[in-house]
Amino acid sequence: MTEQGRGNVADAVREVVGPVVTGAGLWLEDVQVSRAGARSVVRITLDLPEDAVGSLDSDTLGEASREVSAALDADDVVPGVYTLEVSTPGTSRPLTQPRHFRRARTRLVTLQLVDGGSVTGRLTDVVDDGDGPVLVLEDGARVPLDRVRRGKVEVELKRLEDDDDADGDAAADDAGEPRTQEG
C-alpha cells in the first residue's frame, strides 16, 4: 500500500470512528495506518476533551476500543487483515498545541522557550489575553504560548504515590468489590 493509500485509509478510519469517539465523550487525537508484514496496523489515539482535568481511565478506554472496533468491522474501511491499537497520548506526548496544554492543567510542566530559557512549574490554566493563549503557572508566572518552543509534562513520583494511596482508600471503601482493568 502506498503512502497515499495509507493516508486515504486513515481518513476513512477517522470518518468512521470519529462519531463513535465523540459519542463516548472523548477526543480523537490521532489516526495512523501502517503496514506490518501482510497486515495493516491501525493506531488510534484517544483523549479526554480539552476542558477535562485528569487522565483517561482504562475502563473507559477499553469500552471505547470495543466500540471503535465494532464500527470498523461494520464499515470495513481497512482492506485485508489489520491489528487495531487504541491508546492515550500518555505523559510523553510533547505539548505543542493549546489543547495539549489545556489537558496538562494541574500537572508539572517544563517549557523550553524560544529564547533558549526554560520554565518549570505547575500549570493551572490556559487563558486568552487577546494576543493568543497564555500559560498560567501556580507561582503566578504567565508565559505566552508563542514564546514556548516545546513543552512536556514531568512525571511526579510523589504525586503517583499520593494517587496510589487514594486508590487504596477507595478500594477499601468498595467493601471488597473486585476491580477489573482492561488495557
Short mmCIF file of C-alpha atoms in Angstrom, two decimals, residues 17-94:
data_model
loop_
_atom_site.label_atom_id
_atom_site.label_comp_id
_atom_site.label_asym_id
_atom_site.label_seq_id
_atom_site.Cartn_x
_atom_site.Cartn_y
_atom_site.Cartn_z
CA VAL A 17 -14.65 6.22 14.24
CA GLY A 18 -14.99 9.99 14.79
CA PRO A 19 -18.71 9.89 15.63
CA VAL A 20 -18.20 6.82 17.87
CA VAL A 21 -15.43 8.56 19.81
CA THR A 22 -17.39 11.81 20.11
CA GLY A 23 -20.45 9.84 21.23
CA ALA A 24 -18.34 8.32 24.01
CA GLY A 25 -17.46 11.84 25.19
CA LEU A 26 -13.84 11.51 24.06
CA TRP A 27 -11.47 13.30 21.66
CA LEU A 28 -9.96 11.61 18.60
CA GLU A 29 -6.36 12.77 18.89
CA ASP A 30 -4.77 10.82 16.03
CA VAL A 31 -5.26 8.03 13.47
CA GLN A 32 -2.33 6.29 11.81
CA VAL A 33 -2.37 3.35 9.42
CA SER A 34 0.82 1.49 8.55
CA ARG A 35 1.90 -1.87 7.18
CA ALA A 36 3.43 -4.62 9.30
CA GLY A 37 4.18 -7.52 7.00
CA ALA A 38 0.99 -8.82 5.41
CA ARG A 39 -1.31 -6.86 7.68
CA SER A 40 -2.10 -3.26 8.46
CA VAL A 41 -1.76 -1.68 11.87
CA VAL A 42 -4.40 0.89 12.75
CA ARG A 43 -3.30 3.11 15.66
CA ILE A 44 -5.93 5.32 17.22
CA THR A 45 -5.08 7.77 19.97
CA LEU A 46 -7.93 8.94 22.20
CA ASP A 47 -8.01 11.60 24.89
CA LEU A 48 -10.46 13.36 27.14
CA PRO A 49 -11.97 16.64 25.94
CA GLU A 50 -9.68 19.63 26.46
CA ASP A 51 -11.78 21.05 29.30
CA ALA A 52 -11.36 17.84 31.35
CA VAL A 53 -8.69 17.52 34.02
CA GLY A 54 -7.11 14.15 34.72
CA SER A 55 -6.42 11.05 32.70
CA LEU A 56 -8.50 8.74 30.57
CA ASP A 57 -9.10 5.65 32.72
CA SER A 58 -8.54 2.14 31.42
CA ASP A 59 -12.20 1.08 31.72
CA THR A 60 -13.35 3.99 29.53
CA LEU A 61 -10.51 3.34 27.08
CA GLY A 62 -11.44 -0.37 26.91
CA GLU A 63 -15.11 0.41 26.23
CA ALA A 64 -14.19 2.97 23.57
CA SER A 65 -11.80 0.45 21.99
CA ARG A 66 -14.61 -2.12 21.68
CA GLU A 67 -16.93 0.49 20.12
CA VAL A 68 -14.23 1.63 17.67
CA SER A 69 -13.52 -1.99 16.69
CA ALA A 70 -17.21 -2.67 16.10
CA ALA A 71 -17.54 0.45 13.92
CA LEU A 72 -14.50 -0.53 11.84
CA ASP A 73 -15.82 -4.08 11.42
CA ALA A 74 -19.25 -2.79 10.36
CA ASP A 75 -17.89 -0.37 7.74
CA ASP A 76 -14.95 -2.50 6.54
CA VAL A 77 -12.79 0.55 5.67
CA VAL A 78 -9.44 -1.16 6.30
CA PRO A 79 -8.61 -3.58 3.48
CA GLY A 80 -7.38 -7.03 4.46
CA VAL A 81 -6.27 -8.18 7.87
CA TYR A 82 -5.37 -5.50 10.41
CA THR A 83 -4.42 -5.04 14.03
CA LEU A 84 -6.18 -2.30 15.98
CA GLU A 85 -4.27 -0.44 18.69
CA VAL A 86 -6.20 2.10 20.77
CA SER A 87 -4.27 4.15 23.31
CA THR A 88 -3.95 7.53 25.01
CA PRO A 89 -1.26 10.13 24.29
CA GLY A 90 0.41 9.47 27.67
CA THR A 91 2.71 11.81 29.52
CA SER A 92 5.45 11.52 26.91
CA ARG A 93 3.40 13.45 24.33
CA PRO A 94 5.08 16.74 23.56
#
